[in-house]
Amino acid sequence: MSWSLPAWVRNLDQSSLEAWLRQEEAPRLEELWAAADLVRRERVGDEVHRRGLVEISNHCVRRCAYCGIRAANSQVARYRMEPEEILACARQARAFGYGTVVLQSGEDQAHTTQWVAELVRRIAGETGLAITLSLGERPARDYEVWREAGADRYLLRVETTDPVLFARIHPGYPGREPRLAILRHLRGLGYEVGSGVMIGIPGQSYASLSRDLLLFRELDLDMIGVGPYIPHPDTPLGVDGHPDFPDAPDGGQVPNTEGMTYKTVALTRLVRPDANIPSTTALATLNTEQGRELGLRRGANIVMPNLTPPAYRVLYEIYPGKACVSETAAQCALCLDGRIQAIGRVPGTGPGWRPGHEPDRR
Ligand code: SAH
C-alpha cells in the first residue's frame, strides 16, 4: 500500500484487533474511521453498489436460536413468492439501475434444485443482472446446478466462527465446519463468495469477534456482511436472561450496539481491503437517521435496497423493527440514492464485482 496509511493498519493481529474493538476514545476512533475510509476509497472507489434484495420465502426448516423466521416460530404467517412475482422484482431492479438482484430466503424445501435453477435462468436471460443467492445450506450439487444456470454469487454467513457459540445458537446443526466447507466449495465453483457475522450475540467475546476478523482475511472473502444482533422476542435467544445463552464472562461480552458495528465494519475493511462490504439494514435499524451513511463513511461500499413487495416484507421478520419495512421499492430506491449522493458518493453502475476478480459469466 503506497498511500499514507499509519503502520498499525498493516500489522493488525488478534491482540490489536481486540484492542480496537474495545477502544472507546473518540480521537482514536476518528483515526480508525479515517483509515477505513481511505482504504475503501483507494481500493473500491466512491461508487456505492446497490444490490436489490428480494426475500423470496420465509419458510424455514432450521431452528436458529436468534432468527424470527425459525421453523418453531408459530407466530409467523408463512409465504412463498411465485416465480412471476420474483421476476417482476428483478425487472424493477433493472429499472432502478441496480446491477444485482439478491434472492434470499429461509431454508425452504419447496425450493427444489430445478425450481431455483429455472428461476435463475429466467432472471439471467431476461435482465442480464448479476444474481446473488442466499438460500442457506444446501447439498453440494445444488450450488453446482445453480452456478451452471447463471448464479454469480452466494451469501452464507458463518454468524460466528466460535465453534462453541456456533453450536449453542444453532441447535441441531452439525456445527460450523460444514458451513466453512460450503464456502470453500462455492469458491471452487467460481462464485463470488460472501460471509459474515452478527455482532453482540450473547456469549460472543471480544476475543471471539477478533478471531472472526482474522478468518475474514484467511478465507479471502469477496463480500463480508456484518451487522448487529437484534433480539427477536419470539426466539430462544431473544428471551432476556435465558439460562442457555449466558453473556461472555469477565467483561468480555461484545455489546450489540451501533458503535461496535462501526468498529467491526471499519476493521473488516482494513483486514480485507478490496472486499465488497454492505452498510446493513440491521445497522440502519439501530439508527434510521444516519446508520447507513455512517457505515458507508467508515468502510462500507454497498447497500441492499429492499425490493420485496411490502405485503411479504413485513412477514420476513428475522428481527423486529427492520428499517424501511413499510416502504415501497421505489421509495427505497429514491431514498437510498439521495443518501449516497448526500455524502459525496455515487450510485454504482454495472454488477460491482470485487475489483480485479470478475468471474466468468455463465
Ligand atoms: N437462510 C439464509 C438467510 C438468512 S437471513 C441463511 O441461513 O443464510 C440473513 C441473515 O440475517 C442471517 O445470516 C443472519 O446473520 C441475519 N439475522 C438473522 N436473525 C437476526 C437477528 N435476530 N439479528 C440480526 N441479524 C439476524
PDB file of C-alpha atoms in Angstrom, residues 17 72 84 91 113 151 176-177 186 198 203 210 259 285-286 330:
ATOM      1  CA  LEU A  17      -7.898  -6.134  16.651  1.00  0.00           C
ATOM      2  CA  ALA A  72     -40.535 -23.359  15.553  1.00  0.00           C
ATOM      3  CA  GLU A  84     -43.543 -14.384 -11.798  1.00  0.00           C
ATOM      4  CA  ARG A  91     -37.250  -6.123 -13.594  1.00  0.00           C
ATOM      5  CA  THR A 113     -32.857 -27.721  -7.196  1.00  0.00           C
ATOM      6  CA  ALA A 151     -25.912 -17.592 -10.470  1.00  0.00           C
ATOM      7  CA  ARG A 176     -19.586 -24.618  11.886  1.00  0.00           C
ATOM      8  CA  GLU A 177     -17.246 -26.840   9.841  1.00  0.00           C
ATOM      9  CA  LEU A 186     -18.639 -22.228  -3.596  1.00  0.00           C
ATOM     10  CA  MET A 198     -23.558 -10.915  13.789  1.00  0.00           C
ATOM     11  CA  GLY A 203     -21.846 -15.267  24.626  1.00  0.00           C
ATOM     12  CA  SER A 210     -11.369 -10.541  16.730  1.00  0.00           C
ATOM     13  CA  GLY A 259     -20.715   1.806  17.872  1.00  0.00           C
ATOM     14  CA  THR A 285     -32.469  -0.386  12.142  1.00  0.00           C
ATOM     15  CA  LEU A 286     -30.403   0.803  15.136  1.00  0.00           C
ATOM     16  CA  ALA A 330     -39.499   2.870  -5.483  1.00  0.00           C
TER      17      ALA A 330
END
